[in-house]
């Protein structure tokens, strides 16, 4: 299975202190990569687990609600590891309210973090990767890249934007050695979905619609991330891979 081997590769994962980001960072390390952990909260526990797996790691403080830290995230990673091969854009937020009551602040916060900073991180990492003629970018999209959701208009808009942007960048960069793809996680038990899990009615409705019959765990996303970050995905470009227990098939 050497085509899934990431030995000697250097990765960035944003928002890796918890949830899906932590599971992806760990999986990349287990596959052999050194991993920079960029986020607004220090990912100390994830860093300890990566070090225990025998890989190098670096913690980068970056509040991605603005684009200000984007270049520094790339520069610090290259400074620490001497290279950059993989970017996983995972950091994201969600705000819930009826569309009629939705505030401009909640619109901007979600678009800025989930789409604008994601694009400029792709740009900064992409420039480096294009220079070396190789690289893998994995954006974390959502089922709401395909559907509208309920009471989450800015999230649906941002994640649909992530899907479109993933294809747009793939069109520009596929011929130059840089693969840009996305993962659309289904309903995964994390902080992001705590309110849904706690709402008895929504929780039951969601479970009834998932053919796999359970919420996903963060580790359910890890294998797809390793695949898209690895040489096994060299001919996969601009794809949004649903990992959703079958939700979209219903
Ligand atoms: P989570 O546990 O809330 O993790 C989100 C991560 O993003 C955290 O590390 C968080 O840091 C970080 N983050 C948020 N705002 C940030 C900012 N301004 N600057 C830097 N980092 C920031 O949720 P999750 O479910 O693992 O979400 C990870 C990704 O998966 C998100 O893009 C989310 O939209 C996507 N997703 C999740 C689901 C799901 O069902 N859970 C489904 C589809 C897509 P803090 O800990 O400091 O907040």
XYZ file of N, CA and C and ligand atoms in Angstrom, residues 14-22 38-42 62-66 89-94 113-114 118 140-144 155 159 183-193 196-197 215-216 218, ligand 1:
201
model
N -5.630 22.803 9.655
C -6.187 23.912 10.442
C -7.285 23.385 11.367
N -7.383 23.987 12.551
C -8.435 23.588 13.497
C -8.280 22.166 13.979
N -7.048 21.819 14.398
C -6.752 20.415 14.722
C -6.743 20.144 16.215
N -7.260 21.083 17.028
C -7.278 20.844 18.470
C -8.420 19.931 18.899
N -9.342 19.658 17.972
C -10.542 18.894 18.354
C -11.183 18.299 17.101
N -12.172 17.439 17.305
C -13.067 16.997 16.232
C -12.381 16.389 15.016
N -12.913 16.752 13.857
C -12.468 16.171 12.590
C -11.011 16.538 12.314
N -10.626 17.776 12.622
C -9.247 18.213 12.370
C -8.237 17.392 13.141
N -8.560 17.108 14.397
C -7.635 16.293 15.194
C -7.506 14.886 14.599
N -2.449 24.413 12.916
C -2.713 25.855 12.901
C -4.135 26.126 13.374
N -4.272 26.990 14.379
C -5.614 27.296 14.852
C -5.599 28.386 15.896
N -6.800 28.771 16.318
C -6.871 29.826 17.329
C -6.705 29.249 18.730
N -7.005 27.938 18.905
C -6.745 27.264 20.183
C -5.516 26.380 20.008
N -4.652 26.338 21.003
C -3.458 25.506 20.893
C -3.840 24.028 20.904
N -3.108 30.844 14.931
C -3.691 31.499 13.760
C -5.199 31.605 13.931
N -5.673 32.830 14.118
C -7.120 33.057 14.136
C -7.568 33.312 12.704
N -8.230 32.327 12.128
C -8.569 32.373 10.708
C -9.908 33.067 10.438
N -10.378 33.846 11.434
C -11.544 34.690 11.154
C -11.143 35.864 10.265
N -9.830 36.076 10.116
C -9.336 37.020 9.109
C -8.232 36.323 8.316
N -7.657 22.171 4.858
C -8.436 23.317 5.338
C -9.658 22.793 6.076
N -9.506 22.658 7.390
C -10.576 22.064 8.199
C -11.302 23.069 9.091
N -10.602 24.125 9.538
C -11.208 25.060 10.506
C -12.523 25.596 9.967
N -13.522 25.637 10.835
C -14.815 26.148 10.381
C -15.754 26.375 11.540
N -16.743 27.232 11.304
C -17.744 27.530 12.325
C -19.127 27.445 11.700
N -20.137 27.436 12.571
C -21.523 27.424 12.093
C -22.329 28.370 12.974
N -14.445 32.935 7.817
C -13.650 31.796 8.306
C -13.726 30.616 7.342
N -14.946 30.251 6.938
C -15.143 28.993 6.205
C -14.798 29.088 4.728
N -10.102 30.212 3.874
C -9.795 28.939 3.183
C -9.202 29.219 1.803
N -12.303 20.882 3.649
C -13.427 20.215 4.313
C -14.705 20.967 3.958
N -15.509 20.317 3.130
C -16.788 20.871 2.669
C -17.885 20.376 3.612
N -19.018 19.992 3.089
C -20.150 19.583 3.941
C -21.238 18.992 3.052
N -22.194 18.300 3.662
C -23.398 17.929 2.907
C -24.088 19.186 2.402
N -23.866 20.300 3.112
C -24.473 21.571 2.690
C -23.677 22.227 1.564
N -23.764 29.171 6.442
C -22.973 27.929 6.382
C -23.196 27.225 5.036
N -20.197 26.636 2.421
C -19.767 25.279 2.059
C -20.059 24.987 0.574
N -13.588 16.980 1.020
C -14.370 15.931 1.679
C -15.643 16.581 2.206
N -16.762 15.940 1.948
C -18.034 16.404 2.510
C -18.447 15.436 3.607
N -18.135 15.778 4.868
C -18.536 14.866 5.956
C -20.049 14.897 6.121
N -20.598 13.767 6.500
C -22.000 13.729 6.883
C -22.171 14.280 8.281
N -23.120 13.726 9.017
C -23.369 14.200 10.390
C -22.373 13.516 11.329
N -21.414 14.298 11.818
C -20.320 13.774 12.640
C -20.450 14.337 14.052
N -20.297 13.486 15.042
C -20.448 13.914 16.443
C -19.228 14.720 16.883
N -19.365 16.051 16.856
C -18.301 16.972 17.284
C -18.966 18.182 17.944
N -18.143 19.160 18.354
C -18.680 20.406 18.918
C -19.616 21.096 17.926
N -19.262 21.010 16.645
C -20.013 21.672 15.575
C -21.477 21.245 15.557
N -21.744 19.996 15.940
C -23.103 19.449 15.862
C -23.701 19.189 17.246
N -27.397 19.969 17.588
C -28.275 19.015 16.904
C -28.388 17.716 17.687
N -27.237 17.262 18.233
C -27.260 16.012 19.005
C -28.127 16.168 20.255
N -24.552 8.305 13.911
C -23.731 9.484 13.640
C -22.326 9.020 13.260
N -21.645 9.809 12.438
C -20.242 9.519 12.153
C -19.363 9.953 13.318
N -15.329 11.399 14.205
C -14.253 12.087 13.492
C -13.312 11.127 12.754
P -15.310 21.582 15.764
O -15.086 20.483 16.737
O -16.122 22.760 16.156
O -13.919 22.030 15.151
C -13.762 23.215 14.398
C -12.307 23.596 14.403
O -12.154 24.839 13.685
C -11.794 23.846 15.823
O -10.467 23.454 15.916
C -11.913 25.353 15.921
O -11.106 25.930 16.912
C -11.470 25.741 14.527
N -11.791 27.129 14.270
C -13.006 27.718 14.330
N -12.886 29.047 14.090
C -11.568 29.289 13.905
C -10.819 30.453 13.648
N -11.390 31.667 13.558
N -9.483 30.354 13.510
C -8.873 29.159 13.630
N -9.526 28.004 13.878
C -10.867 28.082 14.020
O -16.117 21.004 14.536
P -15.815 19.833 13.487
O -17.114 19.171 13.266
O -14.630 19.024 13.840
O -15.544 20.744 12.191
C -14.406 20.636 11.372
C -14.804 20.991 9.950
O -15.726 20.016 9.478
C -15.505 22.341 9.821
O -15.089 22.973 8.639
C -16.964 21.936 9.717
O -17.730 22.905 9.050
C -16.829 20.667 8.927
N -17.982 19.777 8.972
C -18.396 19.204 10.138
C -19.493 18.358 10.126
C -20.013 17.685 11.355
O -21.052 17.024 11.274
N -19.367 17.790 12.499
C -20.143 18.075 8.925
C -19.694 18.673 7.761
C -18.612 19.512 7.789
P -11.714 26.207 18.386
O -11.655 24.905 19.119
O -10.816 27.241 18.934
O -13.118 26.673 18.195
